[in-house]
C-alpha positions in Angstrom: 51.9 33.4 102.6 54.2 36.3 103.1 57.6 35.2 104.5 60.8 37.0 105.4 64.0 35.6 103.7 66.7 36.5 106.3 69.5 35.5 103.8 68.3 38.0 101.2 66.8 40.5 103.8 63.6 40.6 101.7 60.0 39.8 102.1 58.9 37.0 99.7 55.5 36.0 98.4 55.5 32.9 96.3 52.7 32.8 93.7 52.3 30.4 90.8 50.2 30.4 87.7 49.8 27.9 84.8 48.3 30.5 82.6 49.8 33.5 80.7 48.4 36.4 82.7 49.3 39.4 84.8 48.3 40.3 88.3 48.7 43.6 90.1 49.2 43.7 93.8 48.5 47.0 95.5 48.8 46.2 99.2 51.1 44.0 101.2 49.9 42.9 104.7 51.3 40.4 107.1 53.3 39.8 110.2 57.0 39.4 110.5 58.7 36.6 112.5 58.4 38.6 115.7 54.7 39.3 115.3 55.0 42.9 114.1 52.3 43.9 111.6 53.3 44.9 108.1 50.9 47.1 106.0 52.5 48.6 102.9 50.2 50.2 100.4 52.8 52.6 99.1 53.4 50.9 95.7 51.8 48.7 93.2 53.6 45.7 91.8 52.5 43.9 88.6 53.7 40.3 88.0 53.5 38.7 84.5 53.5 35.0 83.8 54.6 34.5 80.2 56.0 32.0 77.8 57.4 31.8 74.3 54.8 30.9 71.7 55.9 29.2 68.4 53.6 30.8 65.9 54.5 29.5 62.4 57.0 27.2 60.8 57.9 25.7 57.4 60.5 24.9 54.8 62.4 27.4 52.8 61.8 27.1 49.1 62.0 23.7 47.3 64.2 21.0 48.7 65.8 19.0 45.9 66.9 15.4 46.2 70.5 15.2 47.3 70.3 18.8 48.7 69.6 20.1 52.2 67.4 23.0 53.0 66.2 25.4 55.6 63.6 24.9 58.3 62.1 28.1 59.8 60.0 29.1 62.8 58.6 32.4 64.2 58.1 33.1 67.9 56.5 35.7 70.1 56.2 36.5 73.8 52.6 35.2 74.3 51.5 37.8 76.9 51.9 40.8 74.5 52.7 39.2 71.1 56.1 40.9 71.0 58.4 39.2 68.5 61.0 36.9 70.1 64.0 37.7 67.9 67.8 37.2 68.0 68.3 40.2 70.2 66.2 38.6 72.9 67.7 35.1 72.9 67.8 31.8 71.0 65.5 29.1 69.8 66.7 25.5 69.7 65.4 22.9 67.2 66.3 19.2 68.0 68.8 20.6 70.5 70.6 22.8 68.0 70.6 26.6 68.1 68.8 28.4 65.3 69.9 31.6 63.6 67.7 34.8 63.5 67.2 36.0 59.9 66.4 39.7 60.4 65.5 40.2 56.7 62.8 37.4 56.8 61.9 38.0 60.5 62.2 34.3 61.4 64.4 31.7 63.1 66.2 29.4 60.6 68.4 26.3 60.7 70.1 24.7 57.7 69.8 20.9 57.5 71.8 18.5 55.4 70.6 16.1 52.8 69.7 12.7 54.1 69.4 9.5 52.0 66.5 9.1 49.6 63.5 7.6 51.4 64.6 8.9 54.8 62.6 11.3 56.9 63.7 14.0 59.3 61.5 15.7 61.9 62.2 19.1 63.4 60.7 20.4 66.6 61.5 23.3 68.9 63.1 21.7 71.9 64.0 24.7 74.1 64.5 28.4 74.3 67.1 30.7 75.9 65.5 34.0 76.8 68.0 36.8 77.7 65.3 39.3 78.6 63.0 37.5 81.2 64.8 34.2 81.5 61.7 32.3 80.3 61.9 28.6 79.6 58.2 27.7 79.0 57.1 27.1 75.4 53.7 27.0 73.8 54.4 25.2 70.5 51.4 25.9 68.2 53.4 24.4 65.2 54.6 21.2 66.9 56.9 19.7 64.2 58.1 20.0 60.6 58.8 16.8 58.7 61.0 16.5 55.6 61.1 13.3 53.4 63.4 12.8 50.5 61.8 11.1 47.5 62.7 10.9 43.8 60.0 11.5 41.3 60.5 10.2 37.8 58.3 11.2 34.9 58.2 9.9 31.4 56.9 12.2 28.7 55.7 11.3 25.3 55.2 13.8 22.6 52.6 13.3 19.9 52.8 14.9 16.5 51.0 18.1 16.1 
């Protein structure tokens, strides 16, 4: 319902959506607190419900034993597929901020070597959106797992 917020001196209409969508409102009708009718069809207002979608993720190059590496992700605004890059905010993996790599067009974080036999999992945990103040995430990648293992090979040569 349409309500008047006397502190802000504005009319408010609270609407929620669980889906990424847009709705256009072309007419506002209602009554104020004193019973006066309101009928405003002078402007159209479009409201967009959006979230950040994590599209891809992976490991940068080969990760050698006793070395760390890079985990990367790409993200877009789900409503219009516009790239969510470093000029628009920050992605966080396991609570740590990622860095935007403009050359590779992806978010990256460097991780250190962990002991052989150990496993690390990386997941997008939050987003800071400077443009629309979005906090919702649709994580199509879910998580990246890195395990350190040593592979040993023996080669024998036979006479030609």
